[in-house]
Coordinates of C-alpha atoms in Angstrom, one line a residue:
X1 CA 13.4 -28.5 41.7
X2 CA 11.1 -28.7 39.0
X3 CA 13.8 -30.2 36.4
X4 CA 15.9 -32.9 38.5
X5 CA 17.1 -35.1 35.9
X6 CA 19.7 -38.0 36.5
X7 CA 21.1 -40.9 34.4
X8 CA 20.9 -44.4 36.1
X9 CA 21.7 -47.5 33.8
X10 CA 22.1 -45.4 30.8
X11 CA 18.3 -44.3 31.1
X12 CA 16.8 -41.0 32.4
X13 CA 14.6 -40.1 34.8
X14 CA 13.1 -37.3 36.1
X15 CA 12.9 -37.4 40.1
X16 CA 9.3 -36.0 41.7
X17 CA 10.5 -35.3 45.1
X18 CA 13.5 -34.2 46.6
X19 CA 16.7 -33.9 45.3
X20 CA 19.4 -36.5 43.5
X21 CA 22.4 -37.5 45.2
X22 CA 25.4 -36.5 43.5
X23 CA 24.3 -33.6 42.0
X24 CA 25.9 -30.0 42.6
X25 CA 23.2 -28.3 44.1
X26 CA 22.0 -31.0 46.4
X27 CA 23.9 -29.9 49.8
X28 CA 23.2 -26.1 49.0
X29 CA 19.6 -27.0 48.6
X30 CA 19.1 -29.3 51.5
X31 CA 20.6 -27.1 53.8
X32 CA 18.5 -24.1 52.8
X33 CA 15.6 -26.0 53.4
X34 CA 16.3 -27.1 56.8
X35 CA 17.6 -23.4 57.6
X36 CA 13.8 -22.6 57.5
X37 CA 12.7 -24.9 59.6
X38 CA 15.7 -24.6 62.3
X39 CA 15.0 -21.1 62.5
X40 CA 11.8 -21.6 63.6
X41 CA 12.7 -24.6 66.5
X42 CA 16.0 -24.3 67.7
X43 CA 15.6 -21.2 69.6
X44 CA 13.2 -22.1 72.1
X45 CA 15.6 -24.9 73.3
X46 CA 18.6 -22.8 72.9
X47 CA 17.6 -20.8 75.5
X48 CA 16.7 -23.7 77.8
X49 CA 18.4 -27.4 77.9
X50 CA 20.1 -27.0 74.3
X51 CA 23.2 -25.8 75.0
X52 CA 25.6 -26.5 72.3
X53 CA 24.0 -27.4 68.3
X54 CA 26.2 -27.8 65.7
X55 CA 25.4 -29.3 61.9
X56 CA 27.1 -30.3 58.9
X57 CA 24.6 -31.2 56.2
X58 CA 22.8 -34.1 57.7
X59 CA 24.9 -34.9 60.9
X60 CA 23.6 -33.2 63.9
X61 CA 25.5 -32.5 67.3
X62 CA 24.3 -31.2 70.3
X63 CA 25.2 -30.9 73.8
X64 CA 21.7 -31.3 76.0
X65 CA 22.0 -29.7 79.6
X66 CA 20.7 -31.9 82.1
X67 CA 20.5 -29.9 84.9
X68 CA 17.2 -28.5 84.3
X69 CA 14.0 -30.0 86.2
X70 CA 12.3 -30.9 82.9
X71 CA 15.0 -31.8 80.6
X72 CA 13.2 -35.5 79.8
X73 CA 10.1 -33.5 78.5
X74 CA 12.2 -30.8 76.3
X75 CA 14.2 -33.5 75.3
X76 CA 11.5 -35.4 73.8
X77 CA 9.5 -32.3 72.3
X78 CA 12.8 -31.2 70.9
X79 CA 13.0 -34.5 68.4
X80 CA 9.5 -34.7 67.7
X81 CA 9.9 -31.0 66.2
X82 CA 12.9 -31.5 64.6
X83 CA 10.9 -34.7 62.7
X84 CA 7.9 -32.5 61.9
X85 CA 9.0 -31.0 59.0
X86 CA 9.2 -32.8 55.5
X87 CA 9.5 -36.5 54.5
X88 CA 12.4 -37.7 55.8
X89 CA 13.3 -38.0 59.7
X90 CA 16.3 -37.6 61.6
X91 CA 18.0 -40.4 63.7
X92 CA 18.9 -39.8 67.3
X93 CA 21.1 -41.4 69.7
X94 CA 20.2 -41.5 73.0
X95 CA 21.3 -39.3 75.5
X96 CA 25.5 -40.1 76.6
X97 CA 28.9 -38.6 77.6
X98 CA 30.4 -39.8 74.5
X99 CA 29.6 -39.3 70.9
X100 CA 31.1 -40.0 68.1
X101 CA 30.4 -36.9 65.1
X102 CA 32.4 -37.1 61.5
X103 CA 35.9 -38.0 62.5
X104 CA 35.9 -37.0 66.0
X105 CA 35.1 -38.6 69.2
X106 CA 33.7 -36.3 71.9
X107 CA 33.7 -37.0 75.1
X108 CA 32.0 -35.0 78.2
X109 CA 33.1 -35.8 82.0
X110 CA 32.6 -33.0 84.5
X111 CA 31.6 -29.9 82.4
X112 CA 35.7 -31.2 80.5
X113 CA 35.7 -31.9 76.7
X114 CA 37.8 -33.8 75.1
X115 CA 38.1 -34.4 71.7
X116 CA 40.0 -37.0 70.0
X117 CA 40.5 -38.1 66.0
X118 CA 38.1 -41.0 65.8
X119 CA 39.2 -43.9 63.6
X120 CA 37.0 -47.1 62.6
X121 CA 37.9 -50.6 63.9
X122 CA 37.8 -52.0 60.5
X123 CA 40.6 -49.1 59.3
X124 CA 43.3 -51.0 57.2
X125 CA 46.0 -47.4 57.2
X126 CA 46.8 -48.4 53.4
X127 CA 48.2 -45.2 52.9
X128 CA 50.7 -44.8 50.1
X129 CA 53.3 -47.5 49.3
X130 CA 56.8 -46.1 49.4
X131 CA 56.8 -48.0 45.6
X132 CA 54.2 -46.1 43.9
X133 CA 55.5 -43.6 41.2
X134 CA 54.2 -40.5 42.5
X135 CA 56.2 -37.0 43.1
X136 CA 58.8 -37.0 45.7
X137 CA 56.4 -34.5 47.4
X138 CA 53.5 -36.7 47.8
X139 CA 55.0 -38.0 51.0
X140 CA 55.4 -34.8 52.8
X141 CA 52.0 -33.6 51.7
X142 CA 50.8 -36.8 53.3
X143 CA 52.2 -36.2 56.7
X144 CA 51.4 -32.9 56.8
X145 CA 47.9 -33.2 56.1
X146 CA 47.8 -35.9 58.9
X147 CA 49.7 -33.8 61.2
X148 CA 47.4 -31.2 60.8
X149 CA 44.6 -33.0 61.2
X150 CA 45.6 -34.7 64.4
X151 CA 46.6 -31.7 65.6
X152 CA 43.5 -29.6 65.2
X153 CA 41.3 -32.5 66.3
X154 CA 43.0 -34.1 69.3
X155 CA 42.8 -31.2 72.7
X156 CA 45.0 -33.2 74.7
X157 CA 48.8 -33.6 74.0
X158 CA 48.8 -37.2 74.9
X159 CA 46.6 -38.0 72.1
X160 CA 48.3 -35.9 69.8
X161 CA 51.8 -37.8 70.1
X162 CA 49.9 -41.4 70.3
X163 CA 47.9 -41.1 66.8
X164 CA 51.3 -39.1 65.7
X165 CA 53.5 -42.4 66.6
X166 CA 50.8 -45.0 65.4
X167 CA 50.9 -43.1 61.9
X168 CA 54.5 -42.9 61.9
X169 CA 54.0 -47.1 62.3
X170 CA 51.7 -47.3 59.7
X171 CA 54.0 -45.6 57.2
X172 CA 57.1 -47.8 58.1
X173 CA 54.7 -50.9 57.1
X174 CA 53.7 -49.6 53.9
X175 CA 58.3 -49.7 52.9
X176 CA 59.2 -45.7 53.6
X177 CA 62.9 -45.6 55.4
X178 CA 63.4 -43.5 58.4
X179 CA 65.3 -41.5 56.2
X180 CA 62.6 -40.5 54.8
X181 CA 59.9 -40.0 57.2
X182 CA 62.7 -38.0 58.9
X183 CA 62.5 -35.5 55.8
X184 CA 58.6 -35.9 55.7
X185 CA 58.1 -34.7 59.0
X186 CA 60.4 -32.2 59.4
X187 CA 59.7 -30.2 56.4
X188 CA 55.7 -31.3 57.8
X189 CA 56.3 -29.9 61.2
X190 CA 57.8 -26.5 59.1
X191 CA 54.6 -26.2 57.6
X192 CA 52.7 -26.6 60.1
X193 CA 54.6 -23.9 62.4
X194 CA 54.8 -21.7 59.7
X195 CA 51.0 -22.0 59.5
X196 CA 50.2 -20.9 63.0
X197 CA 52.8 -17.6 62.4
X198 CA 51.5 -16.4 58.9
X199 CA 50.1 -12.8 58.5
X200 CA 46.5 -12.4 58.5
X201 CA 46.4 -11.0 55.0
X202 CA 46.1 -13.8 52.6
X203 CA 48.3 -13.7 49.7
X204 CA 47.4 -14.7 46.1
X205 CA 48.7 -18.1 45.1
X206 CA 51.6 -18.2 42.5
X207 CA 50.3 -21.1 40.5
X208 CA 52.1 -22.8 37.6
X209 CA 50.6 -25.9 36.1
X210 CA 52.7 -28.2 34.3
X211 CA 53.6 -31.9 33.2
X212 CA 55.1 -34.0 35.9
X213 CA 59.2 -34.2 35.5
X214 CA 62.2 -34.6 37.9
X215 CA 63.1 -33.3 40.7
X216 CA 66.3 -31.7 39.7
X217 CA 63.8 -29.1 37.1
X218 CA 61.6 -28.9 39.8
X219 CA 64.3 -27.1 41.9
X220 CA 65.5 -25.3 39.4
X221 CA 62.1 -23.6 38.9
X222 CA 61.4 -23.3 42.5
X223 CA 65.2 -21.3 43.1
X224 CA 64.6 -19.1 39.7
X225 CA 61.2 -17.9 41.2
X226 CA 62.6 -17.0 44.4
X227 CA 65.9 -15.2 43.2
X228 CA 63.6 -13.2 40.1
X229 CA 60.5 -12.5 41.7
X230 CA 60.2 -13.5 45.8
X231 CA 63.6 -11.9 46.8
X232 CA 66.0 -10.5 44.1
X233 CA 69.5 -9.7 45.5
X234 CA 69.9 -6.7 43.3
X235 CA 66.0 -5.3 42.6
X236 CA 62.5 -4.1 44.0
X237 CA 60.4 -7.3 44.4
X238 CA 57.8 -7.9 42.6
X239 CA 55.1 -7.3 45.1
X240 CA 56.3 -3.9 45.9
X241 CA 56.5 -3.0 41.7
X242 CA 52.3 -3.5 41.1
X243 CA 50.0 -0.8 42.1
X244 CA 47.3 -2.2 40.9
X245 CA 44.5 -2.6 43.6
X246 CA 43.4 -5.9 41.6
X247 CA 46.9 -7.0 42.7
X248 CA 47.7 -6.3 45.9
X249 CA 48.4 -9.1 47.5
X250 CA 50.1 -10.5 45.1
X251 CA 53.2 -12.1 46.4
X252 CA 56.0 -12.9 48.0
X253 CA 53.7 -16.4 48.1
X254 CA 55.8 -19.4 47.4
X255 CA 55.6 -21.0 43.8
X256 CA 53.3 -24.0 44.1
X257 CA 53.8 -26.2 41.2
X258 CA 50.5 -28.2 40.2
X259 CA 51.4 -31.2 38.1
X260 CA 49.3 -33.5 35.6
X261 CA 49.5 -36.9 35.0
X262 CA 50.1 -38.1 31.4
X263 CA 46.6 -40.0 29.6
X264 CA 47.0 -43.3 30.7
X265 CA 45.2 -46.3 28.8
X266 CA 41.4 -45.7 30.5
X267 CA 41.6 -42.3 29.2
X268 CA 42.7 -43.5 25.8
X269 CA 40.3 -46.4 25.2
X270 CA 37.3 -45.2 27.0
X271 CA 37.4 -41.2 26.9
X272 CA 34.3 -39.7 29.0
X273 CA 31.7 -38.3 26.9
X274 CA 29.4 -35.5 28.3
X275 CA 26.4 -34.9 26.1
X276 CA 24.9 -31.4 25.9
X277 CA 21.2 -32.9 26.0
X278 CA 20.7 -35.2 28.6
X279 CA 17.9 -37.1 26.4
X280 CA 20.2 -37.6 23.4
X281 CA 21.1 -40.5 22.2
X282 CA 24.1 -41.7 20.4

């Protein structure tokens, strides 16, 4: 990391140690340099109090076993380790049943887990307003991402349908009808079960990346696709006419149609401008 350049306040600098936040690499780096030092800790505990150590860049989770005579002293050699290596230190929270890690709440009560989908205090729900312009699918893609994640989160049903009725309630706030948030979840609830039922083999994405326009061409497009190339009435699909090993799982995916939004008057009056040398000046 002998070349870590970044541009702060329209000046450059060149940082000496570590790495700069927002830069590609970052993540990839710091977790290969940890990897070395994890490999050469975590172990030891793993086969003793540790039993349970999961990581996503720099958030830790771990499940410590208590049940050993001389958990306090592991417990306490275990952190100084994991601080022994490099500048920076990790945080720890003291021991406890319940922990909160990324957007989940864990909690441990007589050898049981529970996960739940943990949501700060301070959590407005602004979600989309029923007013903004945005693709009539924007809606159902919003549930079903929220379905979905309240789903593979939450491990107890009860959970499931409470976040799943306060969400409904959040989007009634924000102007939708129940006309549609009936439409939103059950074409979301489709999705999802159709998920959970789909082949193992993953098919290649039929892509098509266009302008944003009605609905009515939108349809159109969708039903052309499927009667030419998904499912033809009178022909050998599509999937079953290339031989080519490069395409073999090509199709019968859906048509996904990625749209683009027009420029818009920040991209007109003040147009990013990447230069090729980060020293250059204008």
């Amino acid at each position: 990391m002998t070349n870590n350049i970044f541009l702060f306040n329209n000046e450059t600098y060149l940082q000496l140690t570590g790495t700069a936040m927002g830069t590609s690499p970052a993540p990839t780096y710091a977790t290969h340099y940890f990897w070395i030092h994890k490999n050469n800790t975590l172990p030891h505990h793993l086969n003793q109090c540790l039993s349970y150590y999961g990581r996503y860049i720099d958030d830790l989770f771990g499940i410590w076993d208590c049940s050993h005579s001389n958990w306090e002293s592991d417990w306490v050699l275990f952190k100084n380790q994991m601080n022994s290596y490099g500048s920076l230190k990790w945080e720890f929270s003291e021991l406890q049943t319940q922990s909160v890690f990324l957007d989940m709440t864990v909690n441990l009560n007589n050898g049981h887990i529970r996960t739940i989908m943990y949501e700060k205090d301070l959590n407005l729900h602004l979600y989309l307003p029923a007013s903004s312009a945005h693709p009539p699918g924007a809606l159902t893609s919003l549930v079903t991402g929220m379905l979905t994640r309240i789903n593979t989160i939450c491990s107890e049903e009860n959970d499931r349908q409470r976040l799943s009725k306060n969400f409904l309630k959040y989007l009634v706030y924000r102007g939708y009808s129940k006309k549609q948030l009936n439409i939103a979840w059950r074409q979301a609830n489709k999705s999802i079960s159709s998920k959970k039922t789909t082949s193992p083999i993953q098919l290649r994405p039929v892509i098509l990346h266009t302008n944003y326009f009605q609905s009515t061409r939108y349809k159109y497009i969708k039903n052309a696709y499927h009667d030419l190339f998904e499912f033809p009435s009178k022909a050998t699909p599509i999937s079953e006419c290339i031989t080519n090993d490069d395409f073999n799982t090509f199709g019968p995916a859906p048509l996904t149609l990625a749209h683009h939004r027009s420029r818009n008057l920040k991209n007109i009056l003040a147009p990013r401008k990447l230069l090729s040398d980060p020293f250059e000046k204008e």
